[in-house]
Phi, psi and omega in degrees: 000319181301306185315306184294324169292324181291329172295320178307305189299317184284332180276345176287317176293322178292330179288316179311310183294320183288319174271020186289144175241157174295334184252025180295332184257011207293340186262351171271063175287166187297312174298318176297320168315304176305320176300312180294316180291325166299322182288316182286329173288324174296324180278338175082040185273147181309158182301329187291325194297316174309307170298311182305312195287339170306306182290322176309307186305321192290317187281325164323300195292315179309306180295320187292309187285325173302314174302312184294317175300312183301324193287318179287304193273000177258004179275164185261035171288153165318146186300323179307314185293322175293319179299323177291316177301325186281327171285335169300323183283327176288335159308315194276327173299324173292331187278343176255020185292321179299321176305312194287331178297307183283339171303308184302315178297313174302303182299322172288333174290330171300315185287347174282300191199099181295341189285323185256018184276168184288130173277156171300335172288324180289320177307304174314308185289315169309324188281314179308322168303325182281348176094030187229131182262105179229144173278161177293339179283327177298321172305319183293312197278345184276319164304324177284336178281338184278319190289322194281322180303324184273005189052043170050033181238081175256000186233026191279351179229157175294147165283165178301329187294328183287329177297306183305303184298333189285299182314313178307307184300321191283322179293311188293338185268320186272325173287037183290157164311316193277323174298313180299326182292317177307294181309324170301305175319312185293309185284315182230078184292349180262359174251166174249133179279126185242352180261145173241164176263105186277083193296327181298321177295314168310305189303313172310310155307310171314302176306319185290327172291310180303314167304320179293320175290322178287324178289343196223046187309290189304320185284337179288309186288319176301320178291319185296319181294316199273329175301314183287314190263336188092216179292343174309320180307343182272359175261025179237075187295143184233331188269147174242131185268000000 
């Protein structure tokens, strides 16, 4: 069973790598990810939801901003008019960021467990707590806007946490205390095994690493490129000012 599932994950990951673009994570800034994670913690949501919400929000913003940009700059109006119109749209986009983030979290919670997902009233209350006044109807329209922008395809790939969880479960099942005892007794019959595989500790460490990766995409990638390519790694800019 694990072999089949690993093949699926490997094929999916290869597709993700082949389709990767330089600006794929442009909207997952440290501040944005921290905001998403903080809201999820305050709402006491399962760990997977915050990662999935960040991915959904980023995917939506990439499509949303690109569509709006094309709408403005493909018109026959003068450049000055286009610039003024785009500045107005940028202001609207910025003002709606908290709403979009909560909608992404709501969608992620439904994908995780529809029974325990955030209702529109709960999203409205969360926004009110954060200082934003939206109606239930506005919350509904925002959710539909995200889903329609993504062609209602928000879960075509597994979240990174699923990969980590799968590998951790495999290690937990393979490196059980009984199997280790058998192997050690065969190789070292005079010794006793005293160490165990602490799954809970590794799980917490995995979550910590995942949090850091999501919050510091650019810094981690830059360091990896420099480690692999040396000075040439500096020729692959990732940050967008």
